[in-house]
Amino acid sequence: MANPKQQLVELILAYADLTGSHVAIEQGERSISYSELRRLTRERASLLADRGASGAFVALERRRSPEFIVDFLAVLSAGGTVIPLDPDTPPD
């Protein structure tokens, strides 16, 4: 049985199978359809899994964007734990 993080991702991707071309994420002029969300999430999750993300803490340094959501879901799908980092936080 999948862990709760992976179950969340699978629910979202299963919904994507039903709604394909509908908009999943929208920010200003940028939007991602459910089918694109599914494709990008699976591609990035595979890459992260190959790099050992399963069971690891994975830092995401991104501003709020559709890409942040894709990366967030990909980390969860790969079995990792997301640590969101604000890129505007001073190094100190």
PDB file of C-alpha atoms in Angstrom:
ATOM      1  CA  MET A   1       0.000   0.000   0.000  1.00  0.00           C
ATOM      2  CA  ALA A   2       1.302   3.451  -0.885  1.00  0.00           C
ATOM      3  CA  ASN A   3       2.142   5.901   1.850  1.00  0.00           C
ATOM      4  CA  PRO A   4      -0.193   8.892   2.394  1.00  0.00           C
ATOM      5  CA  LYS A   5       2.072  11.270   0.443  1.00  0.00           C
ATOM      6  CA  GLN A   6       2.072   8.998  -2.581  1.00  0.00           C
ATOM      7  CA  GLN A   7      -1.678   8.395  -2.228  1.00  0.00           C
ATOM      8  CA  LEU A   8      -2.268  12.158  -2.457  1.00  0.00           C
ATOM      9  CA  VAL A   9      -0.256  12.345  -5.668  1.00  0.00           C
ATOM     10  CA  GLU A  10      -2.019   9.303  -7.122  1.00  0.00           C
ATOM     11  CA  LEU A  11      -5.434  10.867  -6.388  1.00  0.00           C
ATOM     12  CA  ILE A  12      -4.417  14.045  -8.210  1.00  0.00           C
ATOM     13  CA  LEU A  13      -2.995  12.103 -11.154  1.00  0.00           C
ATOM     14  CA  ALA A  14      -6.096   9.871 -11.317  1.00  0.00           C
ATOM     15  CA  TYR A  15      -8.198  13.020 -11.506  1.00  0.00           C
ATOM     16  CA  ALA A  16      -5.902  14.173 -14.292  1.00  0.00           C
ATOM     17  CA  ASP A  17      -6.805  11.023 -16.236  1.00  0.00           C
ATOM     18  CA  LEU A  18     -10.457  12.120 -16.109  1.00  0.00           C
ATOM     19  CA  THR A  19      -9.993  15.806 -16.905  1.00  0.00           C
ATOM     20  CA  GLY A  20      -6.957  15.844 -19.240  1.00  0.00           C
ATOM     21  CA  SER A  21      -7.104  19.187 -21.003  1.00  0.00           C
ATOM     22  CA  HIS A  22      -8.763  21.161 -18.196  1.00  0.00           C
ATOM     23  CA  VAL A  23      -6.602  23.710 -16.399  1.00  0.00           C
ATOM     24  CA  ALA A  24      -5.068  22.315 -13.214  1.00  0.00           C
ATOM     25  CA  ILE A  25      -2.849  25.247 -12.192  1.00  0.00           C
ATOM     26  CA  GLU A  26      -3.043  28.844 -13.251  1.00  0.00           C
ATOM     27  CA  GLN A  27      -0.897  31.806 -12.322  1.00  0.00           C
ATOM     28  CA  GLY A  28      -1.202  34.988 -14.327  1.00  0.00           C
ATOM     29  CA  GLU A  29      -0.647  34.116 -17.981  1.00  0.00           C
ATOM     30  CA  ARG A  30       0.846  30.690 -17.177  1.00  0.00           C
ATOM     31  CA  SER A  31      -1.328  27.607 -16.892  1.00  0.00           C
ATOM     32  CA  ILE A  32      -0.793  23.850 -16.812  1.00  0.00           C
ATOM     33  CA  SER A  33      -3.429  21.336 -17.856  1.00  0.00           C
ATOM     34  CA  TYR A  34      -4.072  18.188 -15.851  1.00  0.00           C
ATOM     35  CA  SER A  35      -2.486  16.051 -18.555  1.00  0.00           C
ATOM     36  CA  GLU A  36       0.625  18.248 -18.546  1.00  0.00           C
ATOM     37  CA  LEU A  37       0.684  18.146 -14.732  1.00  0.00           C
ATOM     38  CA  ARG A  38       0.541  14.338 -14.837  1.00  0.00           C
ATOM     39  CA  ARG A  39       3.299  14.091 -17.463  1.00  0.00           C
ATOM     40  CA  LEU A  40       5.651  16.570 -15.767  1.00  0.00           C
ATOM     41  CA  THR A  41       5.084  15.077 -12.315  1.00  0.00           C
ATOM     42  CA  ARG A  42       5.823  11.545 -13.504  1.00  0.00           C
ATOM     43  CA  GLU A  43       8.929  12.623 -15.451  1.00  0.00           C
ATOM     44  CA  ARG A  44      10.385  14.562 -12.536  1.00  0.00           C
ATOM     45  CA  ALA A  45       9.448  11.887  -9.991  1.00  0.00           C
ATOM     46  CA  SER A  46      11.310   9.298 -12.059  1.00  0.00           C
ATOM     47  CA  LEU A  47      14.375  11.522 -12.227  1.00  0.00           C
ATOM     48  CA  LEU A  48      14.233  12.178  -8.477  1.00  0.00           C
ATOM     49  CA  ALA A  49      13.797   8.484  -7.692  1.00  0.00           C
ATOM     50  CA  ASP A  50      16.860   7.685  -9.820  1.00  0.00           C
ATOM     51  CA  ARG A  51      18.798  10.244  -7.769  1.00  0.00           C
ATOM     52  CA  GLY A  52      17.809   8.714  -4.423  1.00  0.00           C
ATOM     53  CA  ALA A  53      14.914  10.947  -3.323  1.00  0.00           C
ATOM     54  CA  SER A  54      12.991   8.067  -1.761  1.00  0.00           C
ATOM     55  CA  GLY A  55      13.118   8.548   2.009  1.00  0.00           C
ATOM     56  CA  ALA A  56      15.186  11.728   1.632  1.00  0.00           C
ATOM     57  CA  PHE A  57      14.512  15.353   2.475  1.00  0.00           C
ATOM     58  CA  VAL A  58      14.428  17.356  -0.754  1.00  0.00           C
ATOM     59  CA  ALA A  59      14.792  21.132  -0.665  1.00  0.00           C
ATOM     60  CA  LEU A  60      12.804  23.112  -3.230  1.00  0.00           C
ATOM     61  CA  GLU A  61      14.044  26.645  -3.713  1.00  0.00           C
ATOM     62  CA  ARG A  62      11.401  28.175  -5.957  1.00  0.00           C
ATOM     63  CA  ARG A  63       9.001  31.045  -5.927  1.00  0.00           C
ATOM     64  CA  ARG A  64       5.283  30.306  -6.000  1.00  0.00           C
ATOM     65  CA  SER A  65       4.614  29.010  -9.480  1.00  0.00           C
ATOM     66  CA  PRO A  66       3.071  26.130 -11.379  1.00  0.00           C
ATOM     67  CA  GLU A  67       6.547  24.583 -11.526  1.00  0.00           C
ATOM     68  CA  PHE A  68       6.738  24.615  -7.717  1.00  0.00           C
ATOM     69  CA  ILE A  69       3.539  22.544  -7.561  1.00  0.00           C
ATOM     70  CA  VAL A  70       4.894  20.085 -10.149  1.00  0.00           C
ATOM     71  CA  ASP A  71       8.170  19.718  -8.248  1.00  0.00           C
ATOM     72  CA  PHE A  72       6.325  19.387  -4.926  1.00  0.00           C
ATOM     73  CA  LEU A  73       4.159  16.563  -6.270  1.00  0.00           C
ATOM     74  CA  ALA A  74       7.161  14.902  -7.925  1.00  0.00           C
ATOM     75  CA  VAL A  75       9.101  14.799  -4.648  1.00  0.00           C
ATOM     76  CA  LEU A  76       6.118  13.247  -2.860  1.00  0.00           C
ATOM     77  CA  SER A  77       5.616  10.771  -5.684  1.00  0.00           C
ATOM     78  CA  ALA A  78       9.273   9.742  -5.504  1.00  0.00           C
ATOM     79  CA  GLY A  79       8.862   9.052  -1.784  1.00  0.00           C
ATOM     80  CA  GLY A  80      10.705  12.117  -0.525  1.00  0.00           C
ATOM     81  CA  THR A  81       9.809  14.820   1.951  1.00  0.00           C
ATOM     82  CA  VAL A  82       9.613  18.385   0.658  1.00  0.00           C
ATOM     83  CA  ILE A  83      11.432  21.233   2.381  1.00  0.00           C
ATOM     84  CA  PRO A  84      10.242  24.434   0.682  1.00  0.00           C
ATOM     85  CA  LEU A  85      12.822  27.240   0.690  1.00  0.00           C
ATOM     86  CA  ASP A  86      12.017  30.838  -0.142  1.00  0.00           C
ATOM     87  CA  PRO A  87      14.636  32.055  -2.655  1.00  0.00           C
ATOM     88  CA  ASP A  88      14.345  35.555  -1.168  1.00  0.00           C
ATOM     89  CA  THR A  89      15.478  34.439   2.290  1.00  0.00           C
ATOM     90  CA  PRO A  90      18.856  35.975   3.140  1.00  0.00           C
ATOM     91  CA  PRO A  91      21.688  33.424   3.497  1.00  0.00           C
ATOM     92  CA  ASP A  92      22.181  34.395   7.142  1.00  0.00           C
TER      93      ASP A  92
END
